[in-house]
PDB file of C-alpha atoms in Angstrom:
ATOM      1  CA  MET A  77      -7.973 -35.045  34.868  1.00  0.00           C
ATOM      2  CA  ARG A  78      -8.083 -38.662  36.142  1.00  0.00           C
ATOM      3  CA  LEU A  79      -4.773 -39.000  38.133  1.00  0.00           C
ATOM      4  CA  ARG A  80      -2.715 -42.440  37.962  1.00  0.00           C
ATOM      5  CA  ASN A  81      -1.131 -43.281  41.252  1.00  0.00           C
ATOM      6  CA  LYS A  82       2.818 -42.954  40.752  1.00  0.00           C
ATOM      7  CA  PRO A  83       4.363 -44.369  43.800  1.00  0.00           C
ATOM      8  CA  TRP A  84       8.070 -43.168  42.520  1.00  0.00           C
ATOM      9  CA  ALA A  85       6.675 -39.563  42.254  1.00  0.00           C
ATOM     10  CA  GLU A  86       7.594 -37.936  45.496  1.00  0.00           C
ATOM     11  CA  ASP A  87      11.277 -39.319  45.553  1.00  0.00           C
ATOM     12  CA  PHE A  88      11.830 -38.065  41.725  1.00  0.00           C
ATOM     13  CA  ILE A  89      10.659 -34.568  42.704  1.00  0.00           C
ATOM     14  CA  THR A  90      12.608 -34.589  45.873  1.00  0.00           C
ATOM     15  CA  ALA A  91      15.765 -35.384  43.899  1.00  0.00           C
ATOM     16  CA  HIS A  92      15.371 -32.129  41.489  1.00  0.00           C
ATOM     17  CA  PRO A  93      15.203 -29.347  43.778  1.00  0.00           C
ATOM     18  CA  HIS A  94      16.822 -27.268  41.334  1.00  0.00           C
ATOM     19  CA  ILE A  95      13.381 -27.517  39.132  1.00  0.00           C
ATOM     20  CA  VAL A  96      10.895 -28.098  41.809  1.00  0.00           C
ATOM     21  CA  ILE A  97      11.555 -25.632  44.340  1.00  0.00           C
ATOM     22  CA  PRO A  98      11.415 -26.536  47.761  1.00  0.00           C
ATOM     23  CA  ASN A  99      10.195 -23.987  50.191  1.00  0.00           C
ATOM     24  CA  PRO A 100       8.927 -21.796  48.093  1.00  0.00           C
ATOM     25  CA  GLN A 101       7.938 -19.315  50.818  1.00  0.00           C
ATOM     26  CA  ASP A 102      11.647 -18.363  51.436  1.00  0.00           C
ATOM     27  CA  TYR A 103      11.592 -16.491  48.164  1.00  0.00           C
ATOM     28  CA  ARG A 104       8.682 -14.691  48.387  1.00  0.00           C
ATOM     29  CA  GLY A 105       9.746 -10.946  47.352  1.00  0.00           C
ATOM     30  CA  ASN A 106      13.057 -12.388  45.960  1.00  0.00           C
ATOM     31  CA  TRP A 107      12.317 -14.806  42.975  1.00  0.00           C
ATOM     32  CA  GLY A 108      15.325 -13.342  41.181  1.00  0.00           C
ATOM     33  CA  GLU A 109      17.662 -15.167  43.775  1.00  0.00           C
ATOM     34  CA  VAL A 110      15.861 -18.467  42.300  1.00  0.00           C
ATOM     35  CA  PHE A 111      16.580 -17.666  38.526  1.00  0.00           C
ATOM     36  CA  GLN A 112      19.833 -15.640  39.061  1.00  0.00           C
ATOM     37  CA  ASN A 113      18.373 -12.461  37.301  1.00  0.00           C
ATOM     38  CA  ASN A 114      15.585  -9.810  37.752  1.00  0.00           C
ATOM     39  CA  ASN A 115      13.655 -10.893  34.557  1.00  0.00           C
ATOM     40  CA  PRO A 116       9.645 -10.456  34.487  1.00  0.00           C
ATOM     41  CA  LEU A 117       8.014 -13.851  36.311  1.00  0.00           C
ATOM     42  CA  HIS A 118       5.091 -15.297  34.730  1.00  0.00           C
ATOM     43  CA  ILE A 119       3.459 -17.935  36.319  1.00  0.00           C
ATOM     44  CA  GLU A 120       0.985 -20.754  35.100  1.00  0.00           C
ATOM     45  CA  VAL A 121      -1.773 -21.748  37.820  1.00  0.00           C
ATOM     46  CA  GLY A 122      -2.319 -25.626  37.211  1.00  0.00           C
ATOM     47  CA  THR A 123       0.199 -26.367  35.001  1.00  0.00           C
ATOM     48  CA  GLY A 124      -0.896 -29.979  34.290  1.00  0.00           C
ATOM     49  CA  ARG A 125       1.992 -31.915  32.466  1.00  0.00           C
ATOM     50  CA  GLY A 126       4.009 -28.669  31.432  1.00  0.00           C
ATOM     51  CA  GLN A 127       4.069 -28.520  27.500  1.00  0.00           C
ATOM     52  CA  PHE A 128       2.721 -24.904  27.743  1.00  0.00           C
ATOM     53  CA  VAL A 129       5.152 -23.309  30.376  1.00  0.00           C
ATOM     54  CA  THR A 130       8.001 -25.318  29.031  1.00  0.00           C
ATOM     55  CA  GLU A 131       7.537 -24.162  25.270  1.00  0.00           C
ATOM     56  CA  MET A 132       6.664 -20.553  26.626  1.00  0.00           C
ATOM     57  CA  ALA A 133      10.364 -20.712  28.392  1.00  0.00           C
ATOM     58  CA  ARG A 134      11.796 -21.861  25.478  1.00  0.00           C
ATOM     59  CA  ALA A 135      10.195 -19.300  23.276  1.00  0.00           C
ATOM     60  CA  ASN A 136      10.960 -16.407  25.681  1.00  0.00           C
ATOM     61  CA  PRO A 137      14.481 -16.648  27.452  1.00  0.00           C
ATOM     62  CA  GLY A 138      14.073 -13.206  28.695  1.00  0.00           C
ATOM     63  CA  ILE A 139      11.293 -13.927  30.906  1.00  0.00           C
ATOM     64  CA  ASN A 140      11.327 -16.266  33.785  1.00  0.00           C
ATOM     65  CA  TYR A 141       8.532 -19.101  34.032  1.00  0.00           C
ATOM     66  CA  LEU A 142       7.154 -20.836  37.161  1.00  0.00           C
ATOM     67  CA  GLY A 143       4.465 -23.647  36.714  1.00  0.00           C
ATOM     68  CA  ILE A 144       2.438 -24.418  39.501  1.00  0.00           C
ATOM     69  CA  GLU A 145       0.696 -27.855  40.264  1.00  0.00           C
ATOM     70  CA  LEU A 146      -0.442 -29.534  43.462  1.00  0.00           C
ATOM     71  CA  TYR A 147      -0.373 -33.244  42.567  1.00  0.00           C
ATOM     72  CA  ASP A 148       2.729 -35.351  42.339  1.00  0.00           C
ATOM     73  CA  SER A 149       1.632 -37.712  39.347  1.00  0.00           C
ATOM     74  CA  VAL A 150       0.750 -34.797  37.344  1.00  0.00           C
ATOM     75  CA  ILE A 151       4.063 -32.333  38.261  1.00  0.00           C
ATOM     76  CA  VAL A 152       6.352 -35.307  37.332  1.00  0.00           C
ATOM     77  CA  SER A 153       5.557 -35.058  33.858  1.00  0.00           C
ATOM     78  CA  ALA A 154       6.114 -31.081  33.971  1.00  0.00           C
ATOM     79  CA  LEU A 155       9.419 -32.200  35.564  1.00  0.00           C
ATOM     80  CA  GLU A 156      10.454 -34.740  33.092  1.00  0.00           C
ATOM     81  CA  ASN A 157       9.759 -32.102  30.388  1.00  0.00           C
ATOM     82  CA  ALA A 158      11.955 -29.548  31.812  1.00  0.00           C
ATOM     83  CA  ILE A 159      14.674 -31.708  32.368  1.00  0.00           C
ATOM     84  CA  GLU A 160      14.726 -32.505  28.907  1.00  0.00           C
ATOM     85  CA  ALA A 161      14.240 -28.828  27.655  1.00  0.00           C
ATOM     86  CA  GLY A 162      17.133 -28.042  30.011  1.00  0.00           C
ATOM     87  CA  LEU A 163      16.017 -24.321  30.451  1.00  0.00           C
ATOM     88  CA  PRO A 164      17.345 -22.111  33.288  1.00  0.00           C
ATOM     89  CA  ASN A 165      14.395 -19.703  32.854  1.00  0.00           C
ATOM     90  CA  LEU A 166      11.936 -22.671  33.870  1.00  0.00           C
ATOM     91  CA  LYS A 167      11.037 -23.842  37.394  1.00  0.00           C
ATOM     92  CA  LEU A 168       8.078 -25.696  38.910  1.00  0.00           C
ATOM     93  CA  LEU A 169       6.277 -25.240  42.310  1.00  0.00           C
ATOM     94  CA  LYS A 170       4.170 -28.383  44.086  1.00  0.00           C
ATOM     95  CA  VAL A 171       2.146 -26.075  45.688  1.00  0.00           C
ATOM     96  CA  ASN A 172      -1.837 -25.147  45.976  1.00  0.00           C
ATOM     97  CA  GLY A 173      -2.555 -22.360  43.659  1.00  0.00           C
ATOM     98  CA  GLU A 174      -5.172 -21.355  46.268  1.00  0.00           C
ATOM     99  CA  HIS A 175      -2.225 -20.410  48.669  1.00  0.00           C
ATOM    100  CA  SER A 176      -0.132 -18.229  46.165  1.00  0.00           C
ATOM    101  CA  ALA A 177      -0.289 -15.323  48.602  1.00  0.00           C
ATOM    102  CA  LYS A 178       2.239 -17.483  50.836  1.00  0.00           C
ATOM    103  CA  PHE A 179       4.920 -17.550  47.911  1.00  0.00           C
ATOM    104  CA  PHE A 180       4.505 -14.197  46.007  1.00  0.00           C
ATOM    105  CA  GLN A 181       3.894 -10.553  47.243  1.00  0.00           C
ATOM    106  CA  LYS A 182       3.245  -7.374  45.538  1.00  0.00           C
ATOM    107  CA  ASN A 183       5.204  -6.993  42.121  1.00  0.00           C
ATOM    108  CA  ASP A 184       6.862 -10.371  42.205  1.00  0.00           C
ATOM    109  CA  VAL A 185       4.761 -11.489  39.061  1.00  0.00           C
ATOM    110  CA  SER A 186       3.886  -9.826  35.888  1.00  0.00           C
ATOM    111  CA  ARG A 187       1.728 -12.226  34.347  1.00  0.00           C
ATOM    112  CA  VAL A 188      -0.826 -15.118  35.174  1.00  0.00           C
ATOM    113  CA  TYR A 189      -1.907 -17.923  32.842  1.00  0.00           C
ATOM    114  CA  LEU A 190      -5.011 -19.820  33.399  1.00  0.00           C
ATOM    115  CA  ASN A 191      -5.486 -22.724  30.825  1.00  0.00           C
ATOM    116  CA  PHE A 192      -8.126 -25.191  30.830  1.00  0.00           C
ATOM    117  CA  SER A 193      -9.023 -24.914  34.401  1.00  0.00           C
ATOM    118  CA  ASP A 194     -11.057 -27.012  36.240  1.00  0.00           C
ATOM    119  CA  PRO A 195     -14.711 -25.476  35.182  1.00  0.00           C
ATOM    120  CA  TRP A 196     -16.491 -26.457  38.422  1.00  0.00           C
ATOM    121  CA  PRO A 197     -19.573 -26.324  36.498  1.00  0.00           C
ATOM    122  CA  LYS A 198     -22.312 -26.329  39.698  1.00  0.00           C
ATOM    123  CA  ILE A 199     -23.142 -23.008  40.570  1.00  0.00           C
ATOM    124  CA  ARG A 200     -22.650 -23.808  44.571  1.00  0.00           C
ATOM    125  CA  HIS A 201     -18.951 -24.256  43.402  1.00  0.00           C
ATOM    126  CA  ALA A 202     -18.458 -21.236  41.546  1.00  0.00           C
ATOM    127  CA  ARG A 203     -15.914 -19.785  44.264  1.00  0.00           C
ATOM    128  CA  ARG A 204     -13.515 -22.483  43.232  1.00  0.00           C
ATOM    129  CA  ARG A 205     -13.367 -21.273  39.460  1.00  0.00           C
ATOM    130  CA  LEU A 206     -10.137 -19.827  38.906  1.00  0.00           C
ATOM    131  CA  SER A 207     -11.256 -16.506  37.540  1.00  0.00           C
ATOM    132  CA  HIS A 208     -13.870 -15.961  40.292  1.00  0.00           C
ATOM    133  CA  GLU A 209     -13.341 -12.443  42.035  1.00  0.00           C
ATOM    134  CA  ASN A 210     -11.680 -13.901  45.040  1.00  0.00           C
ATOM    135  CA  PHE A 211      -9.201 -15.369  42.851  1.00  0.00           C
ATOM    136  CA  LEU A 212      -8.692 -12.248  40.818  1.00  0.00           C
ATOM    137  CA  LYS A 213      -8.004 -10.315  44.248  1.00  0.00           C
ATOM    138  CA  LEU A 214      -5.280 -12.905  45.034  1.00  0.00           C
ATOM    139  CA  TYR A 215      -3.623 -12.282  41.717  1.00  0.00           C
ATOM    140  CA  GLU A 216      -3.866  -8.434  42.007  1.00  0.00           C
ATOM    141  CA  SER A 217      -2.233  -8.873  45.476  1.00  0.00           C
ATOM    142  CA  PHE A 218       0.975 -10.250  43.931  1.00  0.00           C
ATOM    143  CA  LEU A 219       1.060  -8.649  40.289  1.00  0.00           C
ATOM    144  CA  ILE A 220       2.884  -5.694  39.271  1.00  0.00           C
ATOM    145  CA  ASP A 221       0.770  -2.710  38.627  1.00  0.00           C
ATOM    146  CA  ASN A 222      -1.212  -3.374  35.435  1.00  0.00           C
ATOM    147  CA  GLY A 223      -0.341  -6.745  35.399  1.00  0.00           C
ATOM    148  CA  GLU A 224      -2.359  -9.306  33.307  1.00  0.00           C
ATOM    149  CA  VAL A 225      -4.261 -12.497  33.306  1.00  0.00           C
ATOM    150  CA  HIS A 226      -4.167 -14.833  30.276  1.00  0.00           C
ATOM    151  CA  PHE A 227      -6.931 -17.528  29.834  1.00  0.00           C
ATOM    152  CA  LYS A 228      -7.774 -19.977  27.647  1.00  0.00           C
ATOM    153  CA  THR A 229     -10.719 -22.811  27.894  1.00  0.00           C
ATOM    154  CA  ASP A 230     -12.783 -24.926  25.698  1.00  0.00           C
ATOM    155  CA  ASN A 231     -15.745 -24.415  28.221  1.00  0.00           C
ATOM    156  CA  ARG A 232     -18.270 -22.032  26.907  1.00  0.00           C
ATOM    157  CA  GLU A 233     -20.009 -21.663  30.222  1.00  0.00           C
ATOM    158  CA  LEU A 234     -16.457 -20.895  31.892  1.00  0.00           C
ATOM    159  CA  PHE A 235     -15.614 -18.688  29.523  1.00  0.00           C
ATOM    160  CA  GLU A 236     -18.619 -16.341  29.925  1.00  0.00           C
ATOM    161  CA  PHE A 237     -18.278 -16.523  33.615  1.00  0.00           C
ATOM    162  CA  SER A 238     -14.535 -15.108  33.429  1.00  0.00           C
ATOM    163  CA  LEU A 239     -15.600 -12.612  31.096  1.00  0.00           C
ATOM    164  CA  ILE A 240     -18.075 -11.194  33.284  1.00  0.00           C
ATOM    165  CA  SER A 241     -15.874 -11.870  36.644  1.00  0.00           C
ATOM    166  CA  MET A 242     -13.090  -9.656  35.272  1.00  0.00           C
ATOM    167  CA  SER A 243     -15.376  -7.065  33.368  1.00  0.00           C
ATOM    168  CA  GLU A 244     -17.173  -6.680  36.956  1.00  0.00           C
ATOM    169  CA  TYR A 245     -13.743  -6.542  38.800  1.00  0.00           C
ATOM    170  CA  GLY A 246     -12.984  -3.825  36.680  1.00  0.00           C
ATOM    171  CA  MET A 247     -10.254  -5.406  34.795  1.00  0.00           C
ATOM    172  CA  LEU A 248      -9.360  -4.103  31.080  1.00  0.00           C
ATOM    173  CA  LEU A 249     -10.054  -6.552  28.502  1.00  0.00           C
ATOM    174  CA  LYS A 250      -7.372  -6.311  25.718  1.00  0.00           C
ATOM    175  CA  TYR A 251      -8.312  -9.389  23.831  1.00  0.00           C
ATOM    176  CA  LEU A 252     -10.720 -11.572  23.199  1.00  0.00           C
ATOM    177  CA  SER A 253     -11.607 -14.953  20.874  1.00  0.00           C
ATOM    178  CA  LEU A 254     -14.240 -17.056  20.702  1.00  0.00           C
ATOM    179  CA  ASP A 255     -12.436 -19.438  18.443  1.00  0.00           C
ATOM    180  CA  LEU A 256      -8.821 -18.885  18.402  1.00  0.00           C
ATOM    181  CA  HIS A 257      -7.642 -21.467  15.910  1.00  0.00           C
ATOM    182  CA  VAL A 258      -9.850 -19.695  13.127  1.00  0.00           C
ATOM    183  CA  ASN A 259      -7.051 -16.689  13.230  1.00  0.00           C
ATOM    184  CA  GLN A 260      -4.569 -18.349  15.498  1.00  0.00           C
ATOM    185  CA  PRO A 261      -1.903 -15.927  16.421  1.00  0.00           C
ATOM    186  CA  LYS A 262       1.571 -17.006  15.187  1.00  0.00           C
ATOM    187  CA  ASP A 263       3.047 -17.059  18.612  1.00  0.00           C
ATOM    188  CA  ASN A 264       0.091 -19.056  20.214  1.00  0.00           C
ATOM    189  CA  ILE A 265       1.387 -22.360  22.190  1.00  0.00           C
ATOM    190  CA  MET A 266      -0.768 -24.851  22.956  1.00  0.00           C
ATOM    191  CA  THR A 267      -1.267 -27.192  25.907  1.00  0.00           C
ATOM    192  CA  GLU A 268      -2.247 -30.533  25.889  1.00  0.00           C
ATOM    193  CA  TYR A 269      -5.635 -30.287  26.225  1.00  0.00           C
ATOM    194  CA  GLU A 270      -5.857 -27.586  23.524  1.00  0.00           C
ATOM    195  CA  GLU A 271      -4.241 -29.789  21.035  1.00  0.00           C
ATOM    196  CA  LYS A 272      -7.100 -32.574  22.285  1.00  0.00           C
ATOM    197  CA  PHE A 273      -9.837 -30.540  22.021  1.00  0.00           C
ATOM    198  CA  SER A 274      -9.223 -28.319  18.909  1.00  0.00           C
ATOM    199  CA  ALA A 275      -8.253 -31.619  16.892  1.00  0.00           C
ATOM    200  CA  LYS A 276     -12.092 -32.351  17.896  1.00  0.00           C
ATOM    201  CA  GLY A 277     -13.283 -29.319  16.331  1.00  0.00           C
ATOM    202  CA  HIS A 278     -14.132 -27.610  19.998  1.00  0.00           C
ATOM    203  CA  PRO A 279     -13.803 -23.892  19.688  1.00  0.00           C
ATOM    204  CA  ILE A 280     -11.305 -22.588  22.003  1.00  0.00           C
ATOM    205  CA  TYR A 281     -11.975 -19.176  23.862  1.00  0.00           C
ATOM    206  CA  ARG A 282      -9.233 -16.990  25.065  1.00  0.00           C
ATOM    207  CA  LEU A 283      -9.178 -13.805  26.703  1.00  0.00           C
ATOM    208  CA  GLU A 284      -6.509 -11.385  28.057  1.00  0.00           C
ATOM    209  CA  SER A 285      -7.178  -9.169  30.790  1.00  0.00           C
ATOM    210  CA  GLN A 286      -5.259  -6.442  32.769  1.00  0.00           C
ATOM    211  CA  PHE A 287      -5.677  -5.062  36.268  1.00  0.00           C
ATOM    212  CA  VAL A 288      -6.174  -1.460  36.190  1.00  0.00           C
ATOM    213  CA  THR A 289      -4.287   0.588  38.930  1.00  0.00           C
ATOM    214  CA  LYS A 290      -6.999   2.155  41.078  1.00  0.00           C
TER     215      LYS A 290
END
């Protein structure tokens, strides 16, 4: 994603602490305080402009959603979407997803979404892929027992890497599609990238996997 500088972004984010949660480490183990309920929590790592997480929150009012995005110039678009939607079960974090263990502990999260993550195509960068073993260990550390990871991409190599990575980790593969939109589930909510790539005829790869309690 090419980032445009938005000098107003930081002030805009700071002005909305009820949506972009400041000091998220303060709520580690107690995210119910933020949402004022104990509903399941789902997070999207790399939420981009926020279309997916916003529409998921709209469609599932009994689930709490957190969109995680590092860059000011990107998360402001997600914030604008969240403000317009006005959904009490939608919040954002402006943090690096690699540091999620600082903000979540075991049983805080029920599901992780990875949508159109950076494929990091060079072999030497494999450890940076969000489906690498190191990240799977991270997710497992704060997910509930039998928690799930849902993954979408248009990149065949990243999909194959992720499929192998999750299988070798011992996860249970619950759903797999090599072309999601051929028989698209009625409840499928698309990201901005998904709309763009599918409109060009690119197949969308999806898998749902579950950690198995050892």
